Amino acid sequence: MTQSAEHVLDHFELFRGPEYQQMLANKKKMFENPRDPAEVERIREWAKTPEYREKNFAREALTVNPAKACQPLGAVFVAVGFEKTLPFVHGSQGCVAYYRSHLSRHFKEPSSCVSSSMTEDAAVFGGLNNMIDGLANAYNMYKPSMIAVSTTCMAEVIGDDLNAFIKTSKEKGSVPAEFDVPFAHTPAFVGSHVTGYDNAMKGILEHFWDGKAGTAPKLERVPNEKINFIGGFDGYTVGNIKEVKHIFEAMGIEYTILGDNSNVFDTPTDGEFRMYDGGTTLEDAANAIHAKATISMQHFCTEKTLPFIKNHGQEVVSFNHPVGVTGTDAFVMALSRITGKEIPEQLALERGRLVDAIADSSAHIHGKKFAIYGDPDLCLGLAAFLLELGAEPTHVLATNGNKDWAEKVQAVFDSSPFGKNCQVYPGKDLWHMRSLLFTEPVDFLIGNTYGKYLERDTGTPLIRIGFPIFDRHHKHRYPVWGYQGGLNVLVTILDKIFDEIDRNTNVPAKSDYSFDIIR
Amino acid sequence: MSVTEKQSVAEIKARNKELIAEVLKVYPEKTAKRRAKHLNVHENGKSDCGVKSNIKSIPGVMTIRGCAYAGSKGVVWGPIKDMIHISHGPVGCGQYSWAARRNYYIGTTGIDTFVTMQFTSDFQEKDIVFGGDKKLAKIMDEIQELFPLNNGITVQSECPIGLIGDDIEAVSKVKSKEYDGKTIVPVRCEGFRGVSQSLGHHIANDAIRDWVFDKLPADAAPRFEPSAYDVAIIGDYNIGGDAWSSRILLEEMGLRVIAQWSGDGSLAELEATPKAKLNVLHCYRSMNYISRHMEEKYGIPWCEYNFFGPSKIAESLRKIASYFDDKIKEGAERVIAKYQPLMDAVIAKYRPRLEGKTVMLFVGGLRPRHVIGAYEDLGMEVVGTGYEFGHNDDYQRTAQHYVKDGTLIYDDVTGYEFEKFVEKVQPDLVGSGIKEKYVFQKMGVPFRQMHSWDYSGPYHGYDGFAIFARDMDMAINSPVWKMAKAPWKQAPKPLLQAAE
């Protein structure tokens, strides 16, 4: 017996004890009908080969370890960014349990959302009664200022009509007639969580700007000098929105963050549970129609929202998740151009500090090869930053990236001599990435938590940037946008590089001549 | 923090009843009437907890429940390690359930083992319109090519599959034939079926019956020489290694565990189970169906056991041994005696730090009752409990063997109710899941995830109890909770802001 009260062994160590090792070996030999170890080894080696890569890339139907989630997750993410807004998912309840878990596991925060709990009867007769009862219950229990409705694949397959259902629910008195219930159809079999973000954001703006589903006059745009900002689906929303506000304030720009969920995913532990915290006020959401321009930080999260806004008479500008000096330069210069405000010395200083840090450290990154996967915009931002550091973003992969995205990534490659041997992979998954890492190895991998399996299998060190990050804590509190965010990304990359150098040089009397204390 | 300490049972009952009346006030009348049936105060001597259960959740409330897919893929089938489980439908379900239950296993992932992978048919609009059967057939071919050492395939249906009328059974049969009788199991676990995970467990059990047991040739030679002491562990998902710290005890008492369901399980073990002399059942809710089936069809008795905390472990080891001869009975006593010093040391260390502390639980289908004994071993008291997806027989077992007079009972509790209950009862610890964790921690209430062991574990068995005791101590006595209120803000504030 290895366990003791004095020094309680966790599962990390407990099962390494001889009695457990013996037990597990016996289980395998006697009862599991195991494959011949030589055969396992042969297949393991085969799965590293170009031949396997070819078969793997010839896949047409199977998806293995995709780097994307489904639409409704993005819709829930948007909804909680508005003041006292309760996300309401029309469909079966299990989905909502998953969205709430997924967001809580990443942010280490509560995630509040209700569903209309549709079951077999709703599948046959439609979910209207679920909507009528559900809105009434949610309204009475959680006293929201707004309920933002989205759908699951179930409600979409049976063809429930949200506009009509919400109207009927209001007629039945579920919520007052003037109560705000914006909606978006977000089928899980179209696009991904970034599509859901787009649809939900558009749905909310459409509600406020275009007459609240026929219950109010459409708003007349009276242009003002404000700027709207849309962050897109962003695992760093807590740190990033704060950084973006800092930039706006430094420039003296009046702004509205649309879907500002930076507080609801960052509430304090002080004896209170804040189900709603912060968020764009409903008044601001409505008044956003009058803004001079809307800036989207993630183009592929706002492909429908931006044309909608543009049609209401505003200038729209979009970026692809800019990271680093050039990306942030473009962002602040766009702000300056649109508003006529000068870029203050303070931001120039911050910029200079990031350039200083890059100058001090880029020698360690220069020429290194990276593989990146994640959401389309994030991949673009990171690839551009790596090129700026003199690194090669050798494989750039987005399961939810399309042909347009691939062209944009190629353009980024083409903008730098370091992009010469780089490849872009739209629509591929992490099992494709596994083949790439074996057949065309790189020095480092950048991506979310699921990359740890790739790190284990291929030995490529993983730098965790993306969503979700489940197995490291509090990364979302640190911005990756703005000059300060660029510094954070730089340090994250450098830390891994130095850790790897130390790991590779720490064998006494063998490799430790390079085990340096000064770098 | 325990405000319950100095109250009499009668006072506690009165308070709990008042509390129930209070939470019901927030609902519209129809909803209040329905929810009232799920809330109660336990009365000593009653045969169940006096609540309705396994009924559809109310739309628009924050239920903690999941769906049938979660019950089948996430719980029953997912941990079977040498099979590939296709999440058939859109991408989300597989993504959110990817490795989330920490079903530990030994194997070469991606080569002969596949638990921590996400295989999906990633349905697109055209698959909804034209149906997904052809795609499913192609997926199986691609699996055979890229993962040749898989021992079988299951198809875990997501919502659209049933709605668009795909014939996954036909595809499975055709492909199984094509691959020389390969085990391919279609599972109709669409998320809209039933009221919670629970139906998914049942459907998954039935799929094992129909597509594994019933396909076995009657004259198949066993892969091993049967013995008089062969048992199968049923309903342990090996979260954090639970089934391993359980298995070792059964083997130490002289039994031979020929199969584990389903944590660290394999197809061969499923197939071997009808050869067991006794099925020992931990999670009654999720696997009583297949245990009953094996009793009826193969004459294998089954016995429930509880491996949380030394009292229940000892009771269970003796109960299991009672099905066997003196050799095993002596073995059980030997095992109990062997671990007694460890248990004494664990309790001596942690009980003084936990004595008198109160706990409120809300978990899935077995832990709302099974862990009560472990808390009591540490001198703690469970003052409120309820099931996410329990049935009436779970509440019977709870009433007859576990809860004390006056315990607050809440079936399929809503987020609102749970927050109100905790605010008023002020327990020293709440044990529930990830969706509840941060809500209560924000309130300054210590919390442990009692689905996933908060990424710790194992909690089963004697080795697991040491970890359990350590974890409860670290949760309750962590210095952080003293810091939750700023020293310059001493006046107590309401715990719940949102619903005021």
CSV table of N, CA and C in Angstrom, one decimal, chain A residues 293-337:
chain,number,residue,atom,x,y,z
A,293,ALA,N,-18.8,55.3,-36.9
A,293,ALA,CA,-18.3,54.1,-37.6
A,293,ALA,C,-18.3,52.9,-36.6
A,294,THR,N,-18.2,51.7,-37.1
A,294,THR,CA,-18.1,50.5,-36.3
A,294,THR,C,-16.9,49.8,-36.7
A,295,ILE,N,-16.1,49.4,-35.7
A,295,ILE,CA,-14.9,48.7,-35.9
A,295,ILE,C,-15.0,47.2,-35.4
A,296,SER,N,-14.8,46.3,-36.3
A,296,SER,CA,-14.8,44.9,-35.8
A,296,SER,C,-13.4,44.4,-35.7
A,297,MET,N,-13.0,43.8,-34.6
A,297,MET,CA,-11.7,43.3,-34.4
A,297,MET,C,-11.5,42.0,-35.1
A,298,GLN,N,-12.6,41.3,-35.4
A,298,GLN,CA,-12.5,40.0,-36.0
A,298,GLN,C,-13.5,39.9,-37.2
A,299,HIS,N,-12.9,40.1,-38.4
A,299,HIS,CA,-13.8,40.1,-39.6
A,299,HIS,C,-14.6,38.9,-39.7
A,300,PHE,N,-14.1,37.7,-39.5
A,300,PHE,CA,-14.8,36.5,-39.7
A,300,PHE,C,-15.9,36.2,-38.7
A,301,CYS,N,-15.9,37.0,-37.6
A,301,CYS,CA,-17.0,36.9,-36.6
A,301,CYS,C,-18.1,37.9,-36.9
A,302,THR,N,-17.9,38.7,-37.9
A,302,THR,CA,-18.9,39.8,-38.2
A,302,THR,C,-19.2,39.9,-39.7
A,303,GLU,N,-19.2,38.8,-40.4
A,303,GLU,CA,-19.4,38.8,-41.8
A,303,GLU,C,-20.8,39.3,-42.2
A,304,LYS,N,-21.8,39.0,-41.3
A,304,LYS,CA,-23.1,39.5,-41.6
A,304,LYS,C,-23.4,40.8,-40.9
A,305,THR,N,-22.9,40.9,-39.7
A,305,THR,CA,-23.1,42.1,-38.9
A,305,THR,C,-22.6,43.3,-39.6
A,306,LEU,N,-21.4,43.3,-40.1
A,306,LEU,CA,-20.9,44.5,-40.7
A,306,LEU,C,-21.7,45.1,-41.9
A,307,PRO,N,-22.1,44.2,-42.9
A,307,PRO,CA,-22.9,44.7,-44.0
A,307,PRO,C,-24.2,45.3,-43.4
A,308,PHE,N,-24.8,44.7,-42.4
A,308,PHE,CA,-26.0,45.2,-41.8
A,308,PHE,C,-25.8,46.6,-41.3
A,309,ILE,N,-24.7,46.8,-40.6
A,309,ILE,CA,-24.4,48.1,-40.0
A,309,ILE,C,-24.1,49.1,-41.1
A,310,LYS,N,-23.4,48.7,-42.1
A,310,LYS,CA,-23.0,49.5,-43.2
A,310,LYS,C,-24.3,50.0,-43.9
A,311,ASN,N,-25.3,49.2,-44.1
A,311,ASN,CA,-26.5,49.5,-44.7
A,311,ASN,C,-27.3,50.6,-43.9
A,312,HIS,N,-26.9,50.7,-42.7
A,312,HIS,CA,-27.6,51.8,-41.9
A,312,HIS,C,-26.8,53.1,-41.9
A,313,GLY,N,-25.8,53.2,-42.8
A,313,GLY,CA,-25.2,54.4,-43.1
A,313,GLY,C,-23.9,54.7,-42.4
A,314,GLN,N,-23.3,53.7,-41.7
A,314,GLN,CA,-22.1,53.9,-41.0
A,314,GLN,C,-20.9,53.4,-41.8
A,315,GLU,N,-19.7,54.0,-41.6
A,315,GLU,CA,-18.5,53.3,-42.1
A,315,GLU,C,-18.3,52.1,-41.2
A,316,VAL,N,-17.8,51.0,-41.9
A,316,VAL,CA,-17.4,49.9,-41.1
A,316,VAL,C,-15.9,49.5,-41.5
A,317,VAL,N,-15.2,49.1,-40.4
A,317,VAL,CA,-13.8,48.7,-40.7
A,317,VAL,C,-13.6,47.4,-39.9
A,318,SER,N,-12.9,46.5,-40.6
A,318,SER,CA,-12.7,45.2,-39.8
A,318,SER,C,-11.2,44.9,-39.8
A,319,PHE,N,-10.8,44.2,-38.8
A,319,PHE,CA,-9.4,43.7,-38.7
A,319,PHE,C,-9.5,42.2,-38.5
A,320,ASN,N,-8.4,41.5,-38.5
A,320,ASN,CA,-8.3,40.1,-38.3
A,320,ASN,C,-7.5,39.9,-37.0
A,321,HIS,N,-8.1,40.2,-35.9
A,321,HIS,CA,-7.5,39.9,-34.6
A,321,HIS,C,-6.1,40.3,-34.6
A,322,PRO,N,-5.8,41.6,-34.7
A,322,PRO,CA,-4.4,42.1,-34.8
A,322,PRO,C,-3.7,41.8,-33.5
A,323,VAL,N,-2.4,41.3,-33.7
A,323,VAL,CA,-1.5,41.0,-32.6
A,323,VAL,C,-0.2,41.7,-32.9
A,324,GLY,N,0.4,42.4,-32.0
A,324,GLY,CA,1.7,42.9,-32.2
A,324,GLY,C,1.8,44.4,-32.7
A,325,VAL,N,2.9,44.8,-33.2
A,325,VAL,CA,3.2,46.2,-33.5
A,325,VAL,C,2.4,46.6,-34.8
A,326,THR,N,2.6,46.0,-35.9
A,326,THR,CA,2.0,46.4,-37.1
A,326,THR,C,0.4,46.3,-37.0
A,327,GLY,N,0.0,45.3,-36.4
A,327,GLY,CA,-1.5,45.1,-36.3
A,327,GLY,C,-2.1,46.2,-35.4
A,328,THR,N,-1.4,46.5,-34.3
A,328,THR,CA,-2.0,47.5,-33.4
A,328,THR,C,-1.8,48.9,-34.1
A,329,ASP,N,-0.7,49.1,-34.8
A,329,ASP,CA,-0.5,50.3,-35.5
A,329,ASP,C,-1.7,50.6,-36.4
A,330,ALA,N,-2.1,49.6,-37.2
A,330,ALA,CA,-3.2,49.7,-38.1
A,330,ALA,C,-4.5,50.0,-37.4
A,331,PHE,N,-4.7,49.4,-36.3
A,331,PHE,CA,-5.9,49.6,-35.5
A,331,PHE,C,-5.9,51.1,-35.0
A,332,VAL,N,-4.9,51.5,-34.4
A,332,VAL,CA,-4.9,52.9,-33.8
A,332,VAL,C,-4.9,54.0,-34.9
A,333,MET,N,-4.3,53.7,-36.0
A,333,MET,CA,-4.3,54.6,-37.1
A,333,MET,C,-5.7,54.7,-37.7
A,334,ALA,N,-6.3,53.6,-37.8
A,334,ALA,CA,-7.7,53.6,-38.3
A,334,ALA,C,-8.6,54.4,-37.3
A,335,LEU,N,-8.4,54.3,-36.0
A,335,LEU,CA,-9.1,55.1,-35.1
A,335,LEU,C,-8.9,56.5,-35.3
A,336,SER,N,-7.6,56.9,-35.5
A,336,SER,CA,-7.2,58.3,-35.7
A,336,SER,C,-7.8,58.9,-36.9
A,337,ARG,N,-7.8,58.1,-38.0
A,337,ARG,CA,-8.3,58.5,-39.3
A,337,ARG,C,-9.8,58.8,-39.2
